[in-house]
mmCIF file of C-alpha atoms in Angstrom:
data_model
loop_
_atom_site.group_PDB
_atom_site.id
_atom_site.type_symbol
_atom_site.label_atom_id
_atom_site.label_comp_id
_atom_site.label_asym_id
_atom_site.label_seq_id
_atom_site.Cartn_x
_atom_site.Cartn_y
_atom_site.Cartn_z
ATOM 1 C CA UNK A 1 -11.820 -109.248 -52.043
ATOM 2 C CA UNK A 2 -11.924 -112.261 -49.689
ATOM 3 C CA UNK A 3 -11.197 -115.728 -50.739
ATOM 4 C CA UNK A 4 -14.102 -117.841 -49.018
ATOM 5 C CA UNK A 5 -14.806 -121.700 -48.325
ATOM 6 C CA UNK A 6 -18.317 -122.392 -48.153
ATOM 7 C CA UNK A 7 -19.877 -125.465 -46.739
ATOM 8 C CA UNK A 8 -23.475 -126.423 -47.838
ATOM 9 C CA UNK A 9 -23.388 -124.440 -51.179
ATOM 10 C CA UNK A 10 -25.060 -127.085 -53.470
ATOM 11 C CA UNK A 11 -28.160 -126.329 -51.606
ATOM 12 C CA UNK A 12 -30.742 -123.575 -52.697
ATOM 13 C CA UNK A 13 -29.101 -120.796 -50.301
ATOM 14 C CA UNK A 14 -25.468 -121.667 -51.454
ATOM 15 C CA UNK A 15 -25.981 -122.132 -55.524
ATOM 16 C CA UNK A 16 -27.407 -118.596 -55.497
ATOM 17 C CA UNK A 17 -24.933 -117.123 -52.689
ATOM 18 C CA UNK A 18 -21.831 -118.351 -54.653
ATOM 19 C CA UNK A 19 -23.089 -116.812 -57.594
ATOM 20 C CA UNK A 20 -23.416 -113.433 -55.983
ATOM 21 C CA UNK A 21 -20.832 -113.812 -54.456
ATOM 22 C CA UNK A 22 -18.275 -114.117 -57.684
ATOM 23 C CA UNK A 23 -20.164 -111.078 -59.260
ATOM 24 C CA UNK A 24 -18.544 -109.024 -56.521
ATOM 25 C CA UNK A 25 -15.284 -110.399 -56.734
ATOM 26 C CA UNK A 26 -14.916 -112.883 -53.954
ATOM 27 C CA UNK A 27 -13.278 -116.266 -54.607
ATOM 28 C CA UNK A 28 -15.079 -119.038 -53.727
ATOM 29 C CA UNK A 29 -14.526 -122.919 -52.991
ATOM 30 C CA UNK A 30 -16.708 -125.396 -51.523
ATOM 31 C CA UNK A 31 -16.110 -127.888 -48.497
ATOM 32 C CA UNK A 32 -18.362 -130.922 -50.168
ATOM 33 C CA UNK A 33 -18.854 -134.603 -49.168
ATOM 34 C CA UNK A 34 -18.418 -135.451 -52.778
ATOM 35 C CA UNK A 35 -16.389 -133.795 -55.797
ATOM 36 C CA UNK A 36 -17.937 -131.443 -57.559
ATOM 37 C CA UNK A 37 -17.674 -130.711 -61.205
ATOM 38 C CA UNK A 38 -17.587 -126.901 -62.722
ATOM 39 C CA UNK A 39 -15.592 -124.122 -62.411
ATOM 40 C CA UNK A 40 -15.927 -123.584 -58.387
ATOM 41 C CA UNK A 41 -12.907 -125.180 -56.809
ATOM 42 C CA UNK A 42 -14.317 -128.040 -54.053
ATOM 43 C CA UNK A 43 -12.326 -130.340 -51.146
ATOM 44 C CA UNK A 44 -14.001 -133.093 -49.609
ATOM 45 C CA UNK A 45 -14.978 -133.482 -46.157
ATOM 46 C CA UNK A 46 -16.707 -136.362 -44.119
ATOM 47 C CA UNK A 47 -17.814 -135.434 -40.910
ATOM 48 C CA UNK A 48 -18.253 -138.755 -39.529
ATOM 49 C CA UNK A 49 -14.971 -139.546 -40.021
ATOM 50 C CA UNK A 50 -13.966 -136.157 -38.745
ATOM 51 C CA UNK A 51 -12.047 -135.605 -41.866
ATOM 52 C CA UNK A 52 -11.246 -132.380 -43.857
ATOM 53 C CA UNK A 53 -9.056 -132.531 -46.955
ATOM 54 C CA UNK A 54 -5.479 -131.446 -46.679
ATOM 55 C CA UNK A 55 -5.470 -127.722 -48.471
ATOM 56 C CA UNK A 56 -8.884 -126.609 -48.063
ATOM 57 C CA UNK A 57 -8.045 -123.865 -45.352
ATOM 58 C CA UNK A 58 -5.338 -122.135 -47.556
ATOM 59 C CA UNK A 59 -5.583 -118.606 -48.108
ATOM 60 C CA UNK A 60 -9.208 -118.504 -46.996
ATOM 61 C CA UNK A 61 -10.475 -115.224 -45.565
ATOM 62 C CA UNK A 62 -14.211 -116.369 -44.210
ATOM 63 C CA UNK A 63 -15.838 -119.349 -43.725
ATOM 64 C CA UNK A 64 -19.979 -119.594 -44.430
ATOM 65 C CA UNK A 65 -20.934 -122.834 -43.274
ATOM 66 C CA UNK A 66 -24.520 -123.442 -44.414
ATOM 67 C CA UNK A 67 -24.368 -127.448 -44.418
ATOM 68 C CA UNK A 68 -27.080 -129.313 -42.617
ATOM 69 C CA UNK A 69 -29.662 -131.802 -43.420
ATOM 70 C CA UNK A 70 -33.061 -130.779 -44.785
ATOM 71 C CA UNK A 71 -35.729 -130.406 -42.342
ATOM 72 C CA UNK A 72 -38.442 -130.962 -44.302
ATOM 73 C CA UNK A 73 -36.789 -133.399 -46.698
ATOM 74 C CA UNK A 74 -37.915 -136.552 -44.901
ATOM 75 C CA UNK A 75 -40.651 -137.520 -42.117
ATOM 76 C CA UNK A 76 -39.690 -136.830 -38.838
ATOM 77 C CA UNK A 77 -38.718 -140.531 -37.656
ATOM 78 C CA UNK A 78 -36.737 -140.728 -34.171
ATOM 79 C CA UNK A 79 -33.354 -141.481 -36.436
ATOM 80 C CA UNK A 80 -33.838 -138.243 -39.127
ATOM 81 C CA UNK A 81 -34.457 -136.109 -36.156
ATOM 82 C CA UNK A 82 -30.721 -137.045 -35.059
ATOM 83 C CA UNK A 83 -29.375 -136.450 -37.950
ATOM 84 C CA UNK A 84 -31.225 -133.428 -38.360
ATOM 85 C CA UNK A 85 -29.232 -132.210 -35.053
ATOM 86 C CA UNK A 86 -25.876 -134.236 -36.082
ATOM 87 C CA UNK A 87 -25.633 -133.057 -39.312
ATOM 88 C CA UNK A 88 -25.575 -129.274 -37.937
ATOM 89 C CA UNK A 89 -23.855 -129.856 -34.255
ATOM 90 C CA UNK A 90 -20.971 -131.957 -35.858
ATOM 91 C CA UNK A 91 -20.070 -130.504 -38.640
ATOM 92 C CA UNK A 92 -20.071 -127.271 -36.454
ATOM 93 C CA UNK A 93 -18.073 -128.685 -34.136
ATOM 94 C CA UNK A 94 -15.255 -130.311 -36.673
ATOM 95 C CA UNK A 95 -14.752 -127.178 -38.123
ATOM 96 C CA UNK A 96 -14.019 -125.855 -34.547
ATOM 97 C CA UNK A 97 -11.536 -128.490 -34.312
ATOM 98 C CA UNK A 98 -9.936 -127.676 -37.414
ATOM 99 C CA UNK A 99 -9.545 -123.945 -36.800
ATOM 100 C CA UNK A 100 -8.311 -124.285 -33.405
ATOM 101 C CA UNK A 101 -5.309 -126.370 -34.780
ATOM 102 C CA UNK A 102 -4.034 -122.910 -36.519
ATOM 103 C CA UNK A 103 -2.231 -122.777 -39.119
ATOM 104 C CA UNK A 104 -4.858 -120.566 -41.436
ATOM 105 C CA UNK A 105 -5.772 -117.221 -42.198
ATOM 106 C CA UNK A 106 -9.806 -117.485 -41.296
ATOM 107 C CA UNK A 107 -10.986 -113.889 -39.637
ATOM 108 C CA UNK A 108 -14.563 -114.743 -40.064
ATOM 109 C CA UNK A 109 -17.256 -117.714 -39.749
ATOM 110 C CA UNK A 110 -20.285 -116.867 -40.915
ATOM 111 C CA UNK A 111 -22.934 -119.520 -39.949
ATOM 112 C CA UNK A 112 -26.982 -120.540 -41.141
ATOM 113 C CA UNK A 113 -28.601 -120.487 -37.797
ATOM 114 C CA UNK A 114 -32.638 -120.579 -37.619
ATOM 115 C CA UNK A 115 -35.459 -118.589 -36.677
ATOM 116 C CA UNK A 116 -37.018 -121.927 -35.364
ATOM 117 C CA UNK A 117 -34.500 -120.587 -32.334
ATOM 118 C CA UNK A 118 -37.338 -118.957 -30.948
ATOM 119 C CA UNK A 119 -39.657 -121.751 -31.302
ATOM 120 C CA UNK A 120 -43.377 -122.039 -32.522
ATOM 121 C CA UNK A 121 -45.303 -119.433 -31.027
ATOM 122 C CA UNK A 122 -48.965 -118.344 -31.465
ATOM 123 C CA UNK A 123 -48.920 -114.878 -30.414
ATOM 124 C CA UNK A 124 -48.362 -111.317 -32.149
ATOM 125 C CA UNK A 125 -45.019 -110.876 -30.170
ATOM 126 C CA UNK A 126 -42.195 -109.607 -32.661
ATOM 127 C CA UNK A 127 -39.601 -111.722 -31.724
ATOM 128 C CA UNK A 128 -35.892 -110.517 -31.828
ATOM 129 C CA UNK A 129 -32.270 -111.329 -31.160
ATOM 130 C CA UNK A 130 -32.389 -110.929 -27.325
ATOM 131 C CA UNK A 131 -35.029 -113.220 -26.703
ATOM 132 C CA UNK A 132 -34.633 -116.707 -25.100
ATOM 133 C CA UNK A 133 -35.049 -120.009 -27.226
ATOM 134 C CA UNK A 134 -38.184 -122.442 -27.303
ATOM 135 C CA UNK A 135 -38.342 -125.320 -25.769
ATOM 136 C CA UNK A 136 -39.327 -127.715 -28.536
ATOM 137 C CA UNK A 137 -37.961 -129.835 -30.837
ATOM 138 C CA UNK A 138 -36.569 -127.328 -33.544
ATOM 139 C CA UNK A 139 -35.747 -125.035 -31.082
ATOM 140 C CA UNK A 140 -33.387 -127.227 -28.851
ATOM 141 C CA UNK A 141 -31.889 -128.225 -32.612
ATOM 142 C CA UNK A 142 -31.228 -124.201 -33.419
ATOM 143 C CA UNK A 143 -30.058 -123.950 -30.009
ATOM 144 C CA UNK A 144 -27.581 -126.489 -29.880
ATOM 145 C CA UNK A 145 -26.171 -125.731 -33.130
ATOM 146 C CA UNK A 146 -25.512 -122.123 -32.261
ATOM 147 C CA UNK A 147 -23.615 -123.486 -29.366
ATOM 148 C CA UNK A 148 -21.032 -125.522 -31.400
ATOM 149 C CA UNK A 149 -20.877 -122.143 -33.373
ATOM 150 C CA UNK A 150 -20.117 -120.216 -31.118
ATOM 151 C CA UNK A 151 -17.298 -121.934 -29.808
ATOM 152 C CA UNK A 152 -14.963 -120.691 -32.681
ATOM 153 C CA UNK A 153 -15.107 -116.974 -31.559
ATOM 154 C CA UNK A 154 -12.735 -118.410 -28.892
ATOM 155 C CA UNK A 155 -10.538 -118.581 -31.358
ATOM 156 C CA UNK A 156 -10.131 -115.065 -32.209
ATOM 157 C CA UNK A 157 -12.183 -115.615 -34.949
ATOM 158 C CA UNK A 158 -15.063 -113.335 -35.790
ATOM 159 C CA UNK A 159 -18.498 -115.369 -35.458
ATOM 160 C CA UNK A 160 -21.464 -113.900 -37.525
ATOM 161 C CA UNK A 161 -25.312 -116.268 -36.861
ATOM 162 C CA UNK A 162 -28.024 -115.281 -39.425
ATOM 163 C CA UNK A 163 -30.909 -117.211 -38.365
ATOM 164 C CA UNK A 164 -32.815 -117.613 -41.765
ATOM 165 C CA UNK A 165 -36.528 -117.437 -42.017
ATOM 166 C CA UNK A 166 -38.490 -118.716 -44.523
ATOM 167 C CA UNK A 167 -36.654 -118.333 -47.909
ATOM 168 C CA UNK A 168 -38.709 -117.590 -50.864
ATOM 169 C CA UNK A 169 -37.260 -118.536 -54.129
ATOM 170 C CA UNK A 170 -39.071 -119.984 -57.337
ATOM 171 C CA UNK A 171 -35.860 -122.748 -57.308
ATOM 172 C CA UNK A 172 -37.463 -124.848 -54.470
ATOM 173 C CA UNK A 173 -38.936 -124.295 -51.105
ATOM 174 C CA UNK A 174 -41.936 -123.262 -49.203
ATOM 175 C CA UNK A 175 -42.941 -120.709 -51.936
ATOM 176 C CA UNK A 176 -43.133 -123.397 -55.024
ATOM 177 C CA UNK A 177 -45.097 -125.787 -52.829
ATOM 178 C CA UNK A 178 -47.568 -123.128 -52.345
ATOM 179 C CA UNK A 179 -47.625 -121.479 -55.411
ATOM 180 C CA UNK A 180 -48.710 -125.564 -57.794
ATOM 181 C CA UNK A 181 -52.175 -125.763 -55.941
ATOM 182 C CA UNK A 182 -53.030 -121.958 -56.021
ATOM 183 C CA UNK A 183 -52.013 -122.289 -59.530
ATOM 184 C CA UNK A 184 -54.295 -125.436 -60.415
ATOM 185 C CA UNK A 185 -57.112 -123.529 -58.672
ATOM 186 C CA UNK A 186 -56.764 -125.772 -55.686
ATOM 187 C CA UNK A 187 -54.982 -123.285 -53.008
ATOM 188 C CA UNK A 188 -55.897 -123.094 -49.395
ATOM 189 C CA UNK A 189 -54.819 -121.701 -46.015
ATOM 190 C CA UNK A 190 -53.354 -124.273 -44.282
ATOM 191 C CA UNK A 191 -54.905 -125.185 -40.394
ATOM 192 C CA UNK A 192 -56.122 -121.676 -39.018
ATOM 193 C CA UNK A 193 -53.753 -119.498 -41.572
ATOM 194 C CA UNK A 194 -53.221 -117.338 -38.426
ATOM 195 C CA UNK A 195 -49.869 -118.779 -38.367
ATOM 196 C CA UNK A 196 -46.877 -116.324 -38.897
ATOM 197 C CA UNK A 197 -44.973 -116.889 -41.812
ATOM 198 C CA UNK A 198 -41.323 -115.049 -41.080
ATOM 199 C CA UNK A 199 -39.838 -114.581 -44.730
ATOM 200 C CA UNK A 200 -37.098 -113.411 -47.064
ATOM 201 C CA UNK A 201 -36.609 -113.167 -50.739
ATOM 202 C CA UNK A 202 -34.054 -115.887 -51.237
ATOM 203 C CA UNK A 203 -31.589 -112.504 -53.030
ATOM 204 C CA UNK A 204 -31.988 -110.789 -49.907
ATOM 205 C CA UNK A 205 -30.952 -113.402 -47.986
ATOM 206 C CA UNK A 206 -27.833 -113.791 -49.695
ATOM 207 C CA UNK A 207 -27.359 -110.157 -49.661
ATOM 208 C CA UNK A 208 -27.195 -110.442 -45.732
ATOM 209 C CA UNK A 209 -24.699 -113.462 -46.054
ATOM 210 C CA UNK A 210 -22.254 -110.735 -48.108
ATOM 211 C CA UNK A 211 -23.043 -108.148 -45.303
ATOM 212 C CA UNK A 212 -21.896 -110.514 -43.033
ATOM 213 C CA UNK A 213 -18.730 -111.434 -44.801
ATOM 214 C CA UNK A 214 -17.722 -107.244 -45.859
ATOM 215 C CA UNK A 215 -18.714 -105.588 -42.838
ATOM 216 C CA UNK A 216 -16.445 -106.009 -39.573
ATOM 217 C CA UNK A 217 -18.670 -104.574 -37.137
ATOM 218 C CA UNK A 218 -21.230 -107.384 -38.018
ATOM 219 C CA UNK A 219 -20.914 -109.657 -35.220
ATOM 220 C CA UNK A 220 -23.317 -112.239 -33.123
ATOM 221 C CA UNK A 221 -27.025 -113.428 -34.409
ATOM 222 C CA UNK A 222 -29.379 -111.278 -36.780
ATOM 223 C CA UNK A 223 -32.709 -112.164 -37.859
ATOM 224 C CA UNK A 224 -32.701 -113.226 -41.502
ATOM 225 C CA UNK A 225 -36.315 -112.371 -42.311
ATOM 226 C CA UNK A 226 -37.705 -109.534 -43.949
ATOM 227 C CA UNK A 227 -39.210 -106.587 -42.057
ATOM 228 C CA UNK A 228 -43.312 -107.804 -42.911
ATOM 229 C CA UNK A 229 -43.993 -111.289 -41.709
ATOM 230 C CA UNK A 230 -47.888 -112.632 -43.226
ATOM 231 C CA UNK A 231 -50.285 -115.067 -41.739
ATOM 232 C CA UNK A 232 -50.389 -118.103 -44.229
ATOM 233 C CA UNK A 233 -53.944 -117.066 -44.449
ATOM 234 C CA UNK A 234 -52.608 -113.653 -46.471
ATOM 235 C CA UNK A 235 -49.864 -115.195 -48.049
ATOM 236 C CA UNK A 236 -51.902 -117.785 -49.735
ATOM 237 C CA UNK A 237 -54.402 -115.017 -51.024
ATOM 238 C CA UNK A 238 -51.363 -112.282 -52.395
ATOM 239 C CA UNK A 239 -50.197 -115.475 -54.360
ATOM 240 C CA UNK A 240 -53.766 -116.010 -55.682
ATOM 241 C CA UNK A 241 -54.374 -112.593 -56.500
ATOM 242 C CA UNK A 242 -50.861 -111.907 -58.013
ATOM 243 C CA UNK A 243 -51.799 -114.988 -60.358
ATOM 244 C CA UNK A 244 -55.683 -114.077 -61.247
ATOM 245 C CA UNK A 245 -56.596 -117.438 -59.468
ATOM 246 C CA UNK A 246 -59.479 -117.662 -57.286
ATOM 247 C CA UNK A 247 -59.641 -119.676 -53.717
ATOM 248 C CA UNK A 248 -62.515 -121.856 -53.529
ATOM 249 C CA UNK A 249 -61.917 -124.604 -51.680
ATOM 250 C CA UNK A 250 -61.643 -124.403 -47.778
ATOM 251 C CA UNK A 251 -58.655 -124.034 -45.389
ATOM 252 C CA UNK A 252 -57.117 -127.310 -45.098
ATOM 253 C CA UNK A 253 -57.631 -129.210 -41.443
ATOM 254 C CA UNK A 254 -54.778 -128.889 -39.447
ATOM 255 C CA UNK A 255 -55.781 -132.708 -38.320
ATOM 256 C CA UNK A 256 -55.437 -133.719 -41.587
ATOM 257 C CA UNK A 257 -51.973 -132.960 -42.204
ATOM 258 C CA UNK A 258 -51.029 -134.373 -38.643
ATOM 259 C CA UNK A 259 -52.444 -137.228 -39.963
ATOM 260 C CA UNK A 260 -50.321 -136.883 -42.625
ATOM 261 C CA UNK A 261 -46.849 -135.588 -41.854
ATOM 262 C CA UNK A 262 -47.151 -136.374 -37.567
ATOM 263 C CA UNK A 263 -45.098 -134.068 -35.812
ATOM 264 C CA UNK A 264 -43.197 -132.306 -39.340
ATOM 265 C CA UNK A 265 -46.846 -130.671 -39.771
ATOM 266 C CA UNK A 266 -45.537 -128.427 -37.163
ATOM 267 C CA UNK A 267 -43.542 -126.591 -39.878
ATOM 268 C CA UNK A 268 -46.757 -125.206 -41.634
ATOM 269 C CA UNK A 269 -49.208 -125.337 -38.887
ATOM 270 C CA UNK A 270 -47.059 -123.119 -36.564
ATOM 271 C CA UNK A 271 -44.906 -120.111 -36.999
ATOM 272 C CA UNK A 272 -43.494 -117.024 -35.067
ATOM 273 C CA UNK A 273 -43.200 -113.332 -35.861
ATOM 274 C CA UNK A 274 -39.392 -112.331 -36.347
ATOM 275 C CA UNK A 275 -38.295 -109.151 -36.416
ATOM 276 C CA UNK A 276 -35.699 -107.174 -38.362
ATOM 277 C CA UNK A 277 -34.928 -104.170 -36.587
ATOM 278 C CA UNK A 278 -31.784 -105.543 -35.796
ATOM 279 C CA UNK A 279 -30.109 -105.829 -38.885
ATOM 280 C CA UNK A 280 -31.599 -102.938 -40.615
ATOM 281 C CA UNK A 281 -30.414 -100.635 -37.651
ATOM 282 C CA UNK A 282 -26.728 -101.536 -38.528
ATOM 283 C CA UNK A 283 -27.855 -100.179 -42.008
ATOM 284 C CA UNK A 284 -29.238 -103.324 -44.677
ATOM 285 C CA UNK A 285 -31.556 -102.409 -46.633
ATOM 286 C CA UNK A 286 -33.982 -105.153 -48.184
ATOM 287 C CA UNK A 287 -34.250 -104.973 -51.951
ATOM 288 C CA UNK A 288 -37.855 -106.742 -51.370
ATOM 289 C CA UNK A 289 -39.126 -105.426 -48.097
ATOM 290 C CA UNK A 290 -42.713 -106.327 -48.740
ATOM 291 C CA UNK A 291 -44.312 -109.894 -50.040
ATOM 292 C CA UNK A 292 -45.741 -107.769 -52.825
ATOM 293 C CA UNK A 293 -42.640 -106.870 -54.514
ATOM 294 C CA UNK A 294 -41.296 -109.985 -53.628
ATOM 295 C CA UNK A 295 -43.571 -111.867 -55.343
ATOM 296 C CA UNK A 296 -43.782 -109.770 -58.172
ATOM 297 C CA UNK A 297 -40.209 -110.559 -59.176
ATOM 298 C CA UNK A 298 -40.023 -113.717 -57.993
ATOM 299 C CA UNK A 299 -43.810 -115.023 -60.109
ATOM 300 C CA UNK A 300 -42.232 -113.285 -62.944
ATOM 301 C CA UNK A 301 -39.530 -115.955 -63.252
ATOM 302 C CA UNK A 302 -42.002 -118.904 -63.212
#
């Protein structure tokens, strides 16, 4: 079993990740800006400072690094769009800096990338590994981070990038946001609802992660989405139908939520269609390959 540092893992992918992590075995600390209390072992870090604590390399195997700021936490201002970038580029990069001081035992950095790598796109097109980046905003961010990332596999070091759809999970996300209207009988598609919704159950995400970390031969980016992605048009009406509501009202104006959110609107007004043949050719198999069963376990724990 591998002992691994993880940084990020207060957030929704990294509470449930460390979790499943333990039940196999692993040992598991956290690289944290602040202390944290329970049983995991943390040691602070301050990437503006460019400062890791003393000790925090020891012994570890693998490093996940999932730590970055929220994109949809916060309206896009000019100053939350750097630190959307900073907050994955630097913290990328210090950990470079760290590792290529030697002195540890790390074999393998496996690192959140994005499917906004692609960028928005309104087309059909299945989008996979080998295909070039966008050119907008999102896109340069995914594409920039990856770079810092993949600096450390100069180090001898073996660099996994699973670029993480849209992670459905009853904790927090996309999916609870869309499931409180539908619920109060006030769902809707959103803009068109052509838009491509890439997804994942939020458990087979994490599975992935563990691929990552137990399986050598998994090496460069893979598509962390789930092999059916659904118009937000479809996904709206399997969430209404899985909970007996009806949809009345109309699709919501895409205008309206420019007016809203500005440029952030982006997020649910746009998609792209991912693929997964990647990763399930080198033999993962999804424990909730279609939004059906997906949403059948993951409504059942409302």
């Amino acid at each position: 079993m591998s002992k691994i540092l993880i940084t990020g893992g207060t957030g929704l992918i990294g509470r449930r990740l460390t979790a499943m992590l333990q039940e196999r075995g692993h040992t598991i600390s956290l690289l944290s800006r602040s202390r944290q209390d329970g049983p995991v072992k943390s040691w602070l870090w301050d990437v503006e400072k460019h400062f890791v604590e003393e000790g925090a390399f020891e012994g570890v195997d693998t490093i996940i690094h999932l730590a970055g700021a929220g994109i949809a936490d916060k309206p896009w201002t000019k100053s939350r769009k750097l630190e959307i970038l900073e907050s994955r580029t630097h913290s990328s990069r210090l950990l470079y800096e760290e590792l290529k001081k030697g002195n540890h035992t790390v074999t393998s950095f496996v690192a959140a990338s994005a499917i906004g790598y692609y960028g928005f796109k309104d087309e059909d097109r299945m989008l996979k590994e080998t295909d070039a980046p966008g050119d907008d905003y999102l896109a340069g961010v995914v594409r920039k981070w990856e770079e810092e990332v993949d600096q450390i596999s100069s180090l001898n070091i073996r660099v996994v990038k699973i670029r993480v759809g849209v992670a459905l999970s009853m904790d927090g996300g996309a999916l609870r946001e869309i499931v409180k209207p539908v619920q109060l009988f006030a769902g809707a598609p959103l803009g068109s609802g052509k838009q491509y919704l890439s997804w994942i159950h939020l458990d087979d995400l994490c599975r992935m992660f563990i691929e990552a970390v137990e399986n050598p031969s998994f090496e460069g980016p893979y598509n962390g989405v789930a092999p059916g992605p659904i118009t937000n048009r479809d996904l709206t009406k399997a969430i209404a139908r899985k909970l007996k509501r009806p949809l009345i009202l109309p699709a919501i104006p895409g205008f309206a939520l420019r007016i809203l959110f500005g440029e952030m609107a982006d997020l649910v007004l746009k998609g792209n269609r991912v693929s997964s043949e990647k990763i399930e050719q080198a033999g993962f198999e999804f424990s909730y390959p279609t939004i059906d069963k997906a949403l059948d376990d993951l409504l059942s724990r409302r």
